[in-house]
Amino acid sequence: MDAGRCRYQFRIALLGDAAVGKTSLLRCYAGIAEPGAPEPTAGVEFYSRALQLPAGPRVKLQLCDTAGHERFRCITRSFYRNVVGVLLVFDVTNRESFEHIQDWHEEVMSTQGPNKVIFLLVGHKSDLQSTRCVSTQEAEELATSLGMAFMETSAKTNWNVDLAFDTLTDAIQQALQQGHIKLEEGWGGVRLIHKAHVPQVPSGRQHPGPCQC
């Protein structure tokens, strides 16, 4: 899809511990096929995809892949204030990554301005059922307590990958329409790329029609 015809740009970040599969999720969604496991992310890397919303305009998604290692936190924190959506990602086979989700959420919330940030909790690597140690029920309970939805994904089998990003994008668009999110000068979370075209009535003298007397 032509990104040049998009009306808005939404900046979305993926946050979570190292090795939970954030890069794999992003590359799967962006259609980047590379053999083998991706290298660990250093700092922040960007991807993009244009999307036609079912009940809205075309939007460009600027997707931020962030490093999960503590030594990169000073870099990744600087991006929190300029995102409108966040996928909080944990590995369903890694209990510690699930237990750290609340810390990631609090870290983002502590940096936010007046605009609302839309979150989605993502349990990744759902194809590894034999080594799973976080149940769907407890993940749903955590999501509810934090005021967000929950979804399980697998980049390996492409399970719910598009749906996760599309669900978050739809929620951002709805919040924008309802006024919970506003366009602000200098804020990178939502940017207006193209204004909606309003047809102009040609100016000039109108020829009188036939007399209806």
Short mmCIF file of N, CA, C and O in Angstrom, two decimals, residues 88 101-102 105 119 121 141-148:
data_model
loop_
_atom_site.label_atom_id
_atom_site.label_comp_id
_atom_site.label_asym_id
_atom_site.label_seq_id
_atom_site.Cartn_x
_atom_site.Cartn_y
_atom_site.Cartn_z
N LEU A 88 3.03 -4.56 24.99
CA LEU A 88 3.83 -5.08 26.09
C LEU A 88 3.97 -6.59 25.88
O LEU A 88 2.98 -7.33 25.99
N ILE A 101 6.22 -7.32 33.38
CA ILE A 101 5.30 -6.50 32.55
C ILE A 101 4.81 -5.27 33.30
O ILE A 101 4.76 -4.16 32.73
N GLN A 102 4.46 -5.44 34.56
CA GLN A 102 3.96 -4.29 35.32
C GLN A 102 5.03 -3.20 35.45
O GLN A 102 4.71 -2.01 35.40
N HIS A 105 5.08 -1.33 32.18
CA HIS A 105 3.90 -0.46 32.09
C HIS A 105 4.08 0.80 32.94
O HIS A 105 3.80 1.91 32.47
N PHE A 119 -2.45 0.50 25.24
CA PHE A 119 -1.61 -0.67 25.47
C PHE A 119 -2.32 -1.95 25.02
O PHE A 119 -3.55 -2.03 25.04
N LEU A 121 -1.45 -6.17 25.84
CA LEU A 121 -0.56 -7.18 26.42
C LEU A 121 -0.47 -8.36 25.46
O LEU A 121 -1.50 -8.87 25.00
N GLU A 141 -5.99 -11.85 33.49
CA GLU A 141 -6.23 -11.15 34.75
C GLU A 141 -5.30 -9.95 34.90
O GLU A 141 -5.71 -8.88 35.36
N LEU A 142 -4.03 -10.13 34.53
CA LEU A 142 -3.08 -9.01 34.59
C LEU A 142 -3.51 -7.91 33.64
O LEU A 142 -3.50 -6.72 34.00
N ALA A 143 -3.88 -8.28 32.41
CA ALA A 143 -4.31 -7.28 31.42
C ALA A 143 -5.51 -6.50 31.93
O ALA A 143 -5.55 -5.27 31.81
N THR A 144 -6.47 -7.19 32.52
CA THR A 144 -7.66 -6.52 33.05
C THR A 144 -7.28 -5.55 34.16
O THR A 144 -7.79 -4.43 34.23
N SER A 145 -6.38 -5.96 35.04
CA SER A 145 -5.97 -5.09 36.15
C SER A 145 -5.24 -3.84 35.67
O SER A 145 -5.27 -2.80 36.34
N LEU A 146 -4.61 -3.94 34.49
CA LEU A 146 -3.88 -2.79 33.94
C LEU A 146 -4.73 -2.01 32.93
O LEU A 146 -4.26 -1.04 32.33
N GLY A 147 -5.96 -2.46 32.69
CA GLY A 147 -6.88 -1.74 31.80
C GLY A 147 -6.56 -1.89 30.34
O GLY A 147 -6.70 -0.94 29.56
N MET A 148 -6.17 -3.10 29.93
CA MET A 148 -5.83 -3.33 28.53
C MET A 148 -6.31 -4.70 28.09
O MET A 148 -6.71 -5.53 28.92
#
